[in-house]
CSV table of C-alpha atoms in Angstrom, one decimal:
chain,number,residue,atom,x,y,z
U,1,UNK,CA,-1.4,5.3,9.0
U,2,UNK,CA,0.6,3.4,6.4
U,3,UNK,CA,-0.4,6.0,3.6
U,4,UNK,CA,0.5,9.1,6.1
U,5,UNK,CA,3.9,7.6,6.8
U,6,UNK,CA,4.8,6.5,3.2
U,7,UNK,CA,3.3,10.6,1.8
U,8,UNK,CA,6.0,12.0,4.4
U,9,UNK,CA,8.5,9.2,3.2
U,10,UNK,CA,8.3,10.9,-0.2
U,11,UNK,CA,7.3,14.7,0.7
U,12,UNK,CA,10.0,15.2,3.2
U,13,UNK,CA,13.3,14.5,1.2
U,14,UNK,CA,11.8,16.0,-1.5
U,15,UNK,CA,11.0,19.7,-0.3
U,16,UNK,CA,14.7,19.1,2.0
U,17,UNK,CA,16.0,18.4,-2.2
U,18,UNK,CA,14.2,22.0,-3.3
U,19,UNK,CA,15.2,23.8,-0.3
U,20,UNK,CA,18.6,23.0,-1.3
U,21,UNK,CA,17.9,24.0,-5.1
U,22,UNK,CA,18.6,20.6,-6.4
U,23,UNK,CA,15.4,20.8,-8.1
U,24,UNK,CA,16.4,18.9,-10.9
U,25,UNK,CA,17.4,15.7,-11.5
U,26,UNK,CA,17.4,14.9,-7.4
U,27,UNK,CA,13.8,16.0,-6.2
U,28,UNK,CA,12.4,14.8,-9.2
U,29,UNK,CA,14.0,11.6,-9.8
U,30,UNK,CA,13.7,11.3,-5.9
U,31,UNK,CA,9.5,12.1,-6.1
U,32,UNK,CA,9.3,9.8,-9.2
U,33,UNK,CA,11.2,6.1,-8.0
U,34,UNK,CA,10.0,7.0,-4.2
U,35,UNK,CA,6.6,7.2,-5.7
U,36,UNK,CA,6.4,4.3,-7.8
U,37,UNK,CA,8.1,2.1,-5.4
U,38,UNK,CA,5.5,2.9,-2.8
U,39,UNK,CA,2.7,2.4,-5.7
U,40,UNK,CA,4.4,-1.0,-6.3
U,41,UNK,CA,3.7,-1.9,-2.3
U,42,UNK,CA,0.4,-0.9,-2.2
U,43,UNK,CA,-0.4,-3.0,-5.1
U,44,UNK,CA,1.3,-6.2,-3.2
U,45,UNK,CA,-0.3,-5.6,0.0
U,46,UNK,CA,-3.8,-5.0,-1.9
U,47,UNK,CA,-2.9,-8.3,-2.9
U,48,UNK,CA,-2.1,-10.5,0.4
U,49,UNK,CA,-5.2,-8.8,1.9
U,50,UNK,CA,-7.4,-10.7,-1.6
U,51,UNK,CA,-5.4,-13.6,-1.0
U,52,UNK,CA,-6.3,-13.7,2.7
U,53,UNK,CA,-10.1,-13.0,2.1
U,54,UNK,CA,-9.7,-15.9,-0.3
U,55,UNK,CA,-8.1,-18.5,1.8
U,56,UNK,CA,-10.3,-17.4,5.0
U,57,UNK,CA,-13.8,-18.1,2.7
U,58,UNK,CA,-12.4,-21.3,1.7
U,59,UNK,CA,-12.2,-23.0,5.0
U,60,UNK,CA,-15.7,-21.3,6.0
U,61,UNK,CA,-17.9,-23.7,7.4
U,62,UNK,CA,-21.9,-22.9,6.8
U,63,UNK,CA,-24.3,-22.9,9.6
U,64,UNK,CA,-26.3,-25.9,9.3
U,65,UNK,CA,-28.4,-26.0,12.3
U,66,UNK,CA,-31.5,-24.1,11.0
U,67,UNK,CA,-33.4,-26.4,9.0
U,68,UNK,CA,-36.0,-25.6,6.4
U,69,UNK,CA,-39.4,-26.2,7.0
């Protein structure tokens, strides 16, 4: 859902921008820093999800109740 919303967060104003023949520098400038910007959150969300895995393993408690025999 998040990568739906954010491709019609970047598709929509841009064809609105074409329709309107400001083709260039609005749709593309608009396309390219829309773009990159949601690039850039990806990345940081990629990276709270790693730091969550991380903290979650750390505070994981094995099951010692099966003893070897």
């Amino acid at each position: 859902m998040f990568y739906g919303i954010g491709f019609f967060v970047i598709l929509i104003p841009t064809l609105l921008l074409i329709a309107r023949s400001q083709v260039m520098p609005e749709a593309l400038l608009w396309s390219t820093v829309s773009t990159a910007a949601f690039l850039l959150e990806i990345r940081g969300v990629r990276r709270e999800i790693v730091k969550s895995e991380a903290r979650r393993k750390l505070y994981h408690i094995a099951d010692i109740s099966q003893t070897d025999e």
